[in-house]
Each structure stands twice: as structure tokens, then as C-alpha cells.
Short mmCIF file of C-alpha atoms in Angstrom, two decimals:
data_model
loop_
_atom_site.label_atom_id
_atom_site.label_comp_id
_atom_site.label_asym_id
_atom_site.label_seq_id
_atom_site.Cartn_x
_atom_site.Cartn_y
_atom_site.Cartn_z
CA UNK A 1 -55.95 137.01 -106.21
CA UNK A 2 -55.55 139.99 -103.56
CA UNK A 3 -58.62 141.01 -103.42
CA UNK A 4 -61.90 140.67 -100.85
CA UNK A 5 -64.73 138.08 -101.32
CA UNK A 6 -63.71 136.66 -104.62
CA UNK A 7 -62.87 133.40 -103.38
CA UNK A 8 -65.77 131.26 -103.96
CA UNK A 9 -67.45 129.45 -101.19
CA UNK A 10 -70.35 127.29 -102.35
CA UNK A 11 -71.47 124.45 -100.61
CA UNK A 12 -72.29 120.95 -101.55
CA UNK A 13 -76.22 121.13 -102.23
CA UNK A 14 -75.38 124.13 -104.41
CA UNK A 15 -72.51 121.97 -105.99
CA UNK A 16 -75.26 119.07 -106.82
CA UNK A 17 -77.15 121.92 -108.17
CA UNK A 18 -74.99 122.70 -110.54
CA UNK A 19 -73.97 119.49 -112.10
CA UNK A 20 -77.16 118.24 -112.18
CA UNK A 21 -77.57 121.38 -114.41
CA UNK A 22 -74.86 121.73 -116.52
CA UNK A 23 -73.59 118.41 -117.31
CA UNK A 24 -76.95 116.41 -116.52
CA UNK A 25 -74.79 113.90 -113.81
CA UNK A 26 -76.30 112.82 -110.36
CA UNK A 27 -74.49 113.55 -107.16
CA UNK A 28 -75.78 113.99 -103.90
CA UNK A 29 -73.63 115.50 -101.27
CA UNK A 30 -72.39 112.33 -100.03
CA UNK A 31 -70.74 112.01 -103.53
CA UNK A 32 -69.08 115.22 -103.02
CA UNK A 33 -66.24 115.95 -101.24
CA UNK A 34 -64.18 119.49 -101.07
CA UNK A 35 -60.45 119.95 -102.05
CA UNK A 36 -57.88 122.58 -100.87
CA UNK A 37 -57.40 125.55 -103.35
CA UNK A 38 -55.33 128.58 -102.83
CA UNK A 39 -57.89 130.75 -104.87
CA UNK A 40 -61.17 129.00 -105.98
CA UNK A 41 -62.92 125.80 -105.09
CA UNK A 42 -62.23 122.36 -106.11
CA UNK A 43 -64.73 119.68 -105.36
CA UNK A 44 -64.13 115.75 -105.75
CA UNK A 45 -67.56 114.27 -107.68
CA UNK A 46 -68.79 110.90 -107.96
CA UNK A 47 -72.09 110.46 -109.78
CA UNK A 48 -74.74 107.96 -109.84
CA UNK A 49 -73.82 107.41 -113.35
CA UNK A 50 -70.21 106.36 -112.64
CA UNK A 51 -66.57 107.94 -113.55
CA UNK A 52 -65.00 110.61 -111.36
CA UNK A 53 -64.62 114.21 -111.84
CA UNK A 54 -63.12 117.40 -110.33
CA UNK A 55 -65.61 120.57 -110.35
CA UNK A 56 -63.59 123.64 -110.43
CA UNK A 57 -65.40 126.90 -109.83
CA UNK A 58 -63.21 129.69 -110.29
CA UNK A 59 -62.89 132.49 -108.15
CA UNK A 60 -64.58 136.05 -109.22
CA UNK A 61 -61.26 138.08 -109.98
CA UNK A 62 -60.23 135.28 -112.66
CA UNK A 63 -63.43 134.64 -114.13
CA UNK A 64 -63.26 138.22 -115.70
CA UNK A 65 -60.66 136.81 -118.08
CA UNK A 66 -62.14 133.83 -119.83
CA UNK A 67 -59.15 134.07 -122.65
CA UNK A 68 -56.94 133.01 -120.22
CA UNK A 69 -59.08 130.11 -119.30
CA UNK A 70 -59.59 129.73 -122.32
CA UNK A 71 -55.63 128.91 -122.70
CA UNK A 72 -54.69 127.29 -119.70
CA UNK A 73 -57.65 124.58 -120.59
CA UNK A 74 -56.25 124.13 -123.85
CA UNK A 75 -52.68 123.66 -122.59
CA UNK A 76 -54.63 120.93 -120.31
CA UNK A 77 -55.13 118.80 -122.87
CA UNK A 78 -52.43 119.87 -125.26
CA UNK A 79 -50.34 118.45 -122.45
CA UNK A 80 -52.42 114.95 -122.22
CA UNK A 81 -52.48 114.96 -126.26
CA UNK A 82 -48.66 114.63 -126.01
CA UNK A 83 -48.31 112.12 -123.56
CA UNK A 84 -48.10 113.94 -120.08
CA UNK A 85 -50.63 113.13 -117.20
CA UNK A 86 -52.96 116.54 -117.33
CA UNK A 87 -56.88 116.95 -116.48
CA UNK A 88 -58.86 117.44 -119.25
CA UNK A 89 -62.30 119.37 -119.36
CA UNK A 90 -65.60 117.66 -120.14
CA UNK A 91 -68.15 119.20 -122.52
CA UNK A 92 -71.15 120.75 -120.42
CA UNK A 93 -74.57 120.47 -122.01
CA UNK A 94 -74.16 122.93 -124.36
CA UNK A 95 -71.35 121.54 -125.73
CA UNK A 96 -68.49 124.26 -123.93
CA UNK A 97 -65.52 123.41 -121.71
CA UNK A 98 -66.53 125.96 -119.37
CA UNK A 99 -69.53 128.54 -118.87
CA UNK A 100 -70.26 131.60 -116.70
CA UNK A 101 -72.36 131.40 -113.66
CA UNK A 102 -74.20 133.91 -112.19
CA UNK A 103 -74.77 132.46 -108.53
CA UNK A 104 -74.46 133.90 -105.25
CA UNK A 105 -72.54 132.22 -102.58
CA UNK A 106 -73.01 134.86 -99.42
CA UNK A 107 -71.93 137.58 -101.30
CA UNK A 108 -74.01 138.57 -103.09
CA UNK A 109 -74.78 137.81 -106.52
CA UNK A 110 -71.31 136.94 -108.60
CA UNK A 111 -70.27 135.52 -111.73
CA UNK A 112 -68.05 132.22 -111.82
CA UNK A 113 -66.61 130.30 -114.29
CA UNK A 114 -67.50 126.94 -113.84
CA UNK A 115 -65.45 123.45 -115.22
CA UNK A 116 -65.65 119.86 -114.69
CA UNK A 117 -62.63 118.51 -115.29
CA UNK A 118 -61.29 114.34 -115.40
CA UNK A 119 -60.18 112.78 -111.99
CA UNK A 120 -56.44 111.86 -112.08
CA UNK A 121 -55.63 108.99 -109.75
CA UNK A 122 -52.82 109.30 -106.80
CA UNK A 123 -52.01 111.61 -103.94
CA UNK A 124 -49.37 114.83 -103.82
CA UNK A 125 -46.16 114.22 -103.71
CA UNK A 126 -46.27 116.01 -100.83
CA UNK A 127 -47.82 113.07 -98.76
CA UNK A 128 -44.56 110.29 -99.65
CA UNK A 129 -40.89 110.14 -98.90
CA UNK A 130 -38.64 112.50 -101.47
CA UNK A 131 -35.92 110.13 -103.02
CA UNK A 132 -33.17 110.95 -105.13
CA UNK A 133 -35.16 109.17 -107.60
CA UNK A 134 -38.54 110.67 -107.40
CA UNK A 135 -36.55 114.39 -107.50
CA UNK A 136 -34.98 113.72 -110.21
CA UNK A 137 -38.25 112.94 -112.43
CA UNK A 138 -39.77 115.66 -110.66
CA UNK A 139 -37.12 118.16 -112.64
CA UNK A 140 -37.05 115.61 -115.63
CA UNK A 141 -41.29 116.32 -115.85
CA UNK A 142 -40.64 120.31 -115.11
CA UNK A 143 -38.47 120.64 -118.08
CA UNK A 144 -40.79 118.08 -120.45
CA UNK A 145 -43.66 120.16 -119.47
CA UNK A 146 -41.99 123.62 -120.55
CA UNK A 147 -40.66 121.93 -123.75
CA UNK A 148 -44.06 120.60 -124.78
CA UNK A 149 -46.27 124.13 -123.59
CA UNK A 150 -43.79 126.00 -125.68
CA UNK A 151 -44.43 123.69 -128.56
CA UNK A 152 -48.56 125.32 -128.10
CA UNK A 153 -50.06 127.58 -130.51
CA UNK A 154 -53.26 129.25 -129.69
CA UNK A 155 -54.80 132.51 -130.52
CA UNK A 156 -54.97 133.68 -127.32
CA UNK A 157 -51.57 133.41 -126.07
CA UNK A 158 -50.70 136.86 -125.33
CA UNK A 159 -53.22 137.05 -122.44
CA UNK A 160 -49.80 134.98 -120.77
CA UNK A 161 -47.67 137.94 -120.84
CA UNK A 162 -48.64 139.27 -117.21
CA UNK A 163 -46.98 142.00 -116.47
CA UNK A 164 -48.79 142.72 -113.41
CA UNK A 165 -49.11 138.77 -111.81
CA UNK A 166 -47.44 138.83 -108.99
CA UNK A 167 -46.92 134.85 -109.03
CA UNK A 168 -44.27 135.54 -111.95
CA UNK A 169 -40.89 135.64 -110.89
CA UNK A 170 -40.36 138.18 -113.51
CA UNK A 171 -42.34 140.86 -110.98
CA UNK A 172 -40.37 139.91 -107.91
CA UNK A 173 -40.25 143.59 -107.48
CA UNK A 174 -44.25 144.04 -107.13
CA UNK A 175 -43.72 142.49 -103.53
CA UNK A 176 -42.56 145.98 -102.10
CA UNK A 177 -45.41 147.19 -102.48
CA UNK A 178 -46.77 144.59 -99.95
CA UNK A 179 -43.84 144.41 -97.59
CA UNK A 180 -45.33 146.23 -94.67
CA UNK A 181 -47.28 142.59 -93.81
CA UNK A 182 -43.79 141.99 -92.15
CA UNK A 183 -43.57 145.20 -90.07
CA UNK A 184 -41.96 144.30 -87.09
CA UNK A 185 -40.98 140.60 -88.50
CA UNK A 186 -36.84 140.19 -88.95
CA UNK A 187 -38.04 138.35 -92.20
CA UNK A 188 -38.59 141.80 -93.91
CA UNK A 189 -34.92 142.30 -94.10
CA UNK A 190 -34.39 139.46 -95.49
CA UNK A 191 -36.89 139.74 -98.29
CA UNK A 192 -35.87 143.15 -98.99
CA UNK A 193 -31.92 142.34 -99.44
CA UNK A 194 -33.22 139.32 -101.59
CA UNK A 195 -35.68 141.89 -103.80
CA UNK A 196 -32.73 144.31 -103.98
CA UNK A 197 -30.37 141.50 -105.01
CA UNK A 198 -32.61 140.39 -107.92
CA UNK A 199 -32.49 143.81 -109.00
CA UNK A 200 -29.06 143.95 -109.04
CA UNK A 201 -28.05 140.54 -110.04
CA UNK A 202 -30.69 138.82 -112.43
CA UNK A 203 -32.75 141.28 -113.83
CA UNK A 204 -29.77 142.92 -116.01
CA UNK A 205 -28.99 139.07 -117.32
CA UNK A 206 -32.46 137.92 -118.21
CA UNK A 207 -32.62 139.15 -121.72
CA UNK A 208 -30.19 135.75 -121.69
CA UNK A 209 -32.68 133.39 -120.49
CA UNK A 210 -34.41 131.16 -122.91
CA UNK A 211 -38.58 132.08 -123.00
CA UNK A 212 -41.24 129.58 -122.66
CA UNK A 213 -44.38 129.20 -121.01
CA UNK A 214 -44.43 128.96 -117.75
CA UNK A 215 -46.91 126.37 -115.68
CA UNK A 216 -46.02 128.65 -112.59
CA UNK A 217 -47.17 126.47 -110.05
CA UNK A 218 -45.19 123.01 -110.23
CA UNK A 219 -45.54 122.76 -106.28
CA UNK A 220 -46.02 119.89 -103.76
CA UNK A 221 -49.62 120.20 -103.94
CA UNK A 222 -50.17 120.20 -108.32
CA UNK A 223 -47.97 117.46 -108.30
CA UNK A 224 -49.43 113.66 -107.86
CA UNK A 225 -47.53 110.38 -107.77
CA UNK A 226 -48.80 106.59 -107.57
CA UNK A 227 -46.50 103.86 -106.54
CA UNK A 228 -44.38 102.51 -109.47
CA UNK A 229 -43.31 98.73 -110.00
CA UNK A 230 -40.21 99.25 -107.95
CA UNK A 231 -40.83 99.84 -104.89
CA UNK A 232 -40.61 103.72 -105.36
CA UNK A 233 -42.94 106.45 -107.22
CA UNK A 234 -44.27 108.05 -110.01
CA UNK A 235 -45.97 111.03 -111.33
CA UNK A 236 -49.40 110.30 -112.07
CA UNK A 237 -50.66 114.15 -112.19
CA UNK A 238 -49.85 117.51 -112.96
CA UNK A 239 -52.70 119.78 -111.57
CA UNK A 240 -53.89 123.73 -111.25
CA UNK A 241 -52.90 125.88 -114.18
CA UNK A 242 -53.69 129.50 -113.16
CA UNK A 243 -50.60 130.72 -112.96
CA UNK A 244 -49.37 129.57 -116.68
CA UNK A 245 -47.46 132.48 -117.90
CA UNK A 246 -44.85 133.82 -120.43
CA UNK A 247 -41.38 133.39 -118.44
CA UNK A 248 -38.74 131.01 -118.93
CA UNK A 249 -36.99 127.31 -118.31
CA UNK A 250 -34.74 128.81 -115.32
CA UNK A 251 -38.21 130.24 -113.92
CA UNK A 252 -39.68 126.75 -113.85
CA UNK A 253 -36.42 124.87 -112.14
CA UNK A 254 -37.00 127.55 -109.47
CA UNK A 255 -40.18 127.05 -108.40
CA UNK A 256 -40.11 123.49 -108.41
CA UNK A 257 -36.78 123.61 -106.50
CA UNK A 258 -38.28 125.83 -103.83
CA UNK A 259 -41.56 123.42 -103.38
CA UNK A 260 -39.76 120.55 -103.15
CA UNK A 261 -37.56 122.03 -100.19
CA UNK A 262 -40.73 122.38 -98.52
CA UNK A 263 -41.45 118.74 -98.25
CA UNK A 264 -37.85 117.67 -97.42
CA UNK A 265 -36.04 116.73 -93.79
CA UNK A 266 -33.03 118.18 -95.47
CA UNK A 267 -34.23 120.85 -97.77
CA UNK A 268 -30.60 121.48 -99.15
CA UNK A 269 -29.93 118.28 -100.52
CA UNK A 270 -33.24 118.43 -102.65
CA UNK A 271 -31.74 120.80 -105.26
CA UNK A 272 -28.96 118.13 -106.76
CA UNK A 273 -31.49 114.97 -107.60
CA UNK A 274 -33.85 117.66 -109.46
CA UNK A 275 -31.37 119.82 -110.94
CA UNK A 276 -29.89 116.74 -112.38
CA UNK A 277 -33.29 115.76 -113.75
CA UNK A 278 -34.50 118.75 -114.93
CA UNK A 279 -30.80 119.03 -117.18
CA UNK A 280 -31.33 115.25 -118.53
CA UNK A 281 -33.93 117.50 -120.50
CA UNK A 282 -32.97 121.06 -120.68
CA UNK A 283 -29.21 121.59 -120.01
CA UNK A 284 -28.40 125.31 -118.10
CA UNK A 285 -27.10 127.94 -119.53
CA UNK A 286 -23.90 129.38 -117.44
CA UNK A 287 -25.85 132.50 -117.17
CA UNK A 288 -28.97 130.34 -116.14
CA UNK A 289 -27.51 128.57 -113.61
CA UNK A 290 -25.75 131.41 -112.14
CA UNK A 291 -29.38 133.01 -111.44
CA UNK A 292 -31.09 129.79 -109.75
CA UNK A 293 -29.97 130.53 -106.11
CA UNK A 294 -31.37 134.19 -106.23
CA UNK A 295 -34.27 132.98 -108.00
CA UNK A 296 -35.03 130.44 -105.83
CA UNK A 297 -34.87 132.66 -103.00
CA UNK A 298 -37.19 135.09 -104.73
CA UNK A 299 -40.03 132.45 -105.11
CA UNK A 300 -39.77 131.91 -101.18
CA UNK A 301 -40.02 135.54 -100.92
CA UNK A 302 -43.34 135.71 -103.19
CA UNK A 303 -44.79 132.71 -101.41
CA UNK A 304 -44.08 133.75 -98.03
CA UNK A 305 -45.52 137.64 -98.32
CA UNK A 306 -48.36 136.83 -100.85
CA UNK A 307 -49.83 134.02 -97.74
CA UNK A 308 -49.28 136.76 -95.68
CA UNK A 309 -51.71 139.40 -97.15
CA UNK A 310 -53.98 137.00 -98.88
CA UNK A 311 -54.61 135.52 -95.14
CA UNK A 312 -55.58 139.07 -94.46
CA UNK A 313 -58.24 138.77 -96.54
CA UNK A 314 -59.29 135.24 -96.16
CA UNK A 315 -58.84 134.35 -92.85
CA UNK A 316 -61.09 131.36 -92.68
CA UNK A 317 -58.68 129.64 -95.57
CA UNK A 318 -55.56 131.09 -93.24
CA UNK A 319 -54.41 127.08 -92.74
CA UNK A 320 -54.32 126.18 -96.43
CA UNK A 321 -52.85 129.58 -97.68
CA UNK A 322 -49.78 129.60 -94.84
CA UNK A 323 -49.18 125.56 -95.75
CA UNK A 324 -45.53 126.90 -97.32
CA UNK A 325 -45.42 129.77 -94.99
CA UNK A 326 -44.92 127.77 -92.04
CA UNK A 327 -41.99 126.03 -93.30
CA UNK A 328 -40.54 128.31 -95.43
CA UNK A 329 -39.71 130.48 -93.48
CA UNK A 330 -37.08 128.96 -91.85
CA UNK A 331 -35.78 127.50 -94.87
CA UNK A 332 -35.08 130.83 -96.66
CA UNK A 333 -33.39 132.16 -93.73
CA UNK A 334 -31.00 128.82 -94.08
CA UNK A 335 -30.19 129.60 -97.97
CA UNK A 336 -29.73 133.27 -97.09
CA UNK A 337 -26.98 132.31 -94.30
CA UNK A 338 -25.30 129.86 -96.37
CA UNK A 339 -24.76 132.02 -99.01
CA UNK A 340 -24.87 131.46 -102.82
CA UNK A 341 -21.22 129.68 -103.39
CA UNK A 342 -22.01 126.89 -100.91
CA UNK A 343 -25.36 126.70 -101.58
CA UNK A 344 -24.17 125.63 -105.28
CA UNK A 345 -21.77 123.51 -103.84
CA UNK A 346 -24.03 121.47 -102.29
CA UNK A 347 -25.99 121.52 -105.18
CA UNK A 348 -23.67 119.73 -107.19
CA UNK A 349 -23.07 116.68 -104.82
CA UNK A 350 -26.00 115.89 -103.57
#
């Protein structure tokens, strides 16, 4: 979402407004409390008449596209239908899972899509000690995901195609076009040799990969854990669908590789544990697995230049939006040393 103002930014008496309105519940801004969102607003509720919700107000750009709402709601609960721990949406007053709302939050007046979605208990994964263990189901719960979303049939479903997202690691190459937010930065060499490798190196083998649908976003931050009986952890949540899209298993593994480097003392030794859990489900292909380091790589590069410009335009969310940025830098400058062969070798010990 690169573009100026589209980013809602309500506060909470207008938030009260509006569930008193649509969904006839009772909260008064003590009840409410604001999340962290990359692109639109999140806000925790807790109304007089009991339960807890999220209130998700979408940001301008995406509201134009209610199809593709439309989609990632029902993969939502298509996902909780089959057993994994997704938000569902709750039925407004009129009956609909989300509605368009004209409202003006300094802008001027804008339309936003507007859902109230169910609470999910825990905190990100981000917030407790990476095991082995908790890795490992983190790639075991990236590949169940893809194998359920691809089971999903929906008359929409083409909106997830995308060939202009920049989030999908299948446009790696729309980030050149953004590359002079580095001018001057020795991290622009970098991203450019890793751009021109993709090019090179993955996009001639991925009419091999297997397709799916892509959840796009299996970070530190979508991902939520409570403590199991063993001492350790559990997934407990998988939030934020906007970036579902048409890609494939090996696209998935990367992303959630990359995020949970992020999070890690030693960022290396993250990729064996979820590698490992991620194949208990969906064994590599040779040409798959060959790919993962570049890919990897490439989501770094997205993440890092996207938080770049987008802070640009949003300065006032600059600490959320450079949350990766700060660390990843460093850590794609590490995997770019290393080098691919002992990157992979380190892959398959840890």
C-alpha cells in the first residue's frame, strides 16, 4: 500500500461509534485499545455485553477491492472450519461480514471497509524464546496452512493472481523500480546483485514449483503462541491475510524462514528446526530447495525497501513499519557473505 493518506487513522470515540452502529455492541474507549498494523487499523474491543473482538478497518487503497476481501475472509474461516486457529468475521447488523464506510478520518471524506473479527488468545511469537521445537511447528503450520488454502474453492479466486503486488515473491523484480530509497546506502548493492540473481537463477526454474495459495505474510507478528503443557509453546493464532496470493509452497517456507531470523540470537540456525517442520508436511522438491536461499534473500530485500518508501509516506507509523528493517538489515548482509553452499550447510545441521 504505496500510496499517501490511505492508511486509516480513526480514533477511539469514532471506533465506539462505529460498533455501536454496525454490530449494536457497547464499548467505550476504555474498552478499546489500538493494535500495530502495517497498512490499516486494528483495534482490541471489549463490550459491555461480554466476548472480545478485533475491529479491522481497512485502509482506502484495499477497500477498492472488496472481492479480495471477500476471499481472504472466506479463507479465514475455511481455515478454522478445518481445524487451524484463524479469526473469523462476525455478522454486522445487516447480516454481512463486512460493509463499506464512508467516514472521514482527517482526510477528508474516504471509504473503508470495515470488519469485526473473533479475538484469538496469546501473544506473537515474536515476544518468547525460538526453540528447536517451536520452529519446527512453525514450518509444520506453514505447510498445513498452504495444503488446506489450496484445498479452497471460491468464485472469486482469481482476484489472487497479483501480478502487480509487490509483497509476492513472484515480482521481486518490481523493487527496482523503488531502489533509489537506498541512494547512497551500501545495501543497494546488495539488493541489486540479489534482484539480478533471482533473475538469473529462480525465475527460469519456477515453472517447476508446485502452485498454491499463498498466506504471504506468515511473520513474527501474524503468528501467536500460548504456553503448551510442557513447558514450551504453541500456536494459538494465525493472523492478517492481505497479502494471500497465488504463488507456491517454496514461497511460503521463505517468508516464514526470513521472519523467524528476525526474532533469533542466531538467525542462521533458525532455518534447520523449520525446514525440518515444514518437510514433515510438504517434502522439497530438488529444484525447490535449490531456490530457498535466493528466495529467502529476496523477501529480506522486499521487506527492507518496501519499509523504506512506505516510511516515506507514513512517517508517524515509521517505528512499526521499520520493526524488520532494523534487524534485517544486518542479517541479509550475513547470508549474502556466507554464500549459498554454506548457508545450506548449516541448514541441514542445525
Amino acid at each position: 500500500m504505496l500510496v499517501e493518506h490511505a492508511k486509516p487513522k480513526f480514533d477511539t470515540s469514532q471506533v465506539s461509534e462505529l460498533v455501536k452502529r454496525l454490530f449494536s455492541l457497547t464499548v467505550t474507549p476504555k474498552d478499546i485499545r489500538p493494535l500495530p498494523s502495517y497498512d490499516d487499523q486494528n483495534f482490541y474491543v471489549a463490550p459491555a455485553e461480554g466476548g472480545e473482538f478485533i475491529l479491522k478497518i481497512l485502509n482506502t487503497e484495499d477497500s477498492k477491492n472488496p472481492s479480495m476481501i471477500e476471499v481472504q475472509t472466506y479463507a479465514m474461516t475455511f481455515l478454522h472450519q478445518n481445524g487451524l486457529p484463524a479469526q473469523t468475521a462476525i455478522p454486522n447488523n445487516s447480516g454481512q461480514l463486512m460493509s463499506l464506510e464512508e467516514m472521514d478520518c482527517g482526510y477528508g471524506s474516504q471509504k473503508y471497509l470495515v470488519r469485526l473479527l473473533t479475538y484469538l488468545p496469546g501473544v506473537t511469537i515474536s515476544k518468547v524464546p525460538l526453540t528447536p521445537e517451536l520452529l519446527y511447528e512453525t514450518g509444520k503450520m506453514a505447510a498445513r496452512m498452504d495444503e488446506v488454502l489450496q484445498k479452497m474453492e471460491h468464485r472469486h479466486l482469481g482476484v489472487l493472481l497479483r501480478e502487480e503486488f509487490m509483497w509476492s515473491l513472484s515480482n521481486l523484480v518490481l523493487l527496482e523500480a523503488y531502489l533509489n530509497v537506498l541512494d547512497g546506502d551500501p545495501l543497494q548493492e546488495v539488493v541489486k546483485s540479489v534482484i539480478h540473481h533471482y533473475k538469473t537463477f529462480v525465475q527460469p526454474k519456477r515453472s517447476s514449483f508446485r502452485k498454491c495459495i499463498n498466506h504471504g505474510d506468515f511473520n513474527d507478528l501474524n503468528v501467536l503462541v500460548q504456553p503448551d503443557d510442557n513447558g514450551g509453546y504453541k500456536i494459538s493464532g494465525i493472523l492478517d491475510f492481505a497479502d494471500m496470493n497465488s504463488g507456491y509452497y517454496i514461497h511460503e517456507l521463505a517468508i516464514a524462514l526470513m521472519y523467524m531470523m528476525l526474532e533469533h540470537p542466531n538467525p542462521i540456525e533458525v532455518g534447520g528446526p523449520v525446514l525440518a517442520g515444514f518437510e514433515s508436511i510438504l517434502p522439497l522438491s530438488e529444484v525447490e530447495r535449490e531456490c530457498l536461499y535466493l528466495l529467502v534473500l529476496s523477501r529480506f530485500c522486499q521487506s527492507l525497501v518496501i519499509a523504506r518508501y512506505s516510511v516515506a509516506l507514513h512517517p508517524e507509523n515509521a517505528e512499526y513499519l521499520m520493526i524488520s528493517s532494523k534487524k534485517g538489515v544486518k542479517i541479509l548482509q550475513d547470508l549474502w557473505k556466507l554464500g549459498k553452499e554454506q548457508v545450506e550447510k548449516i541448514y541441514l545441521i542445525c
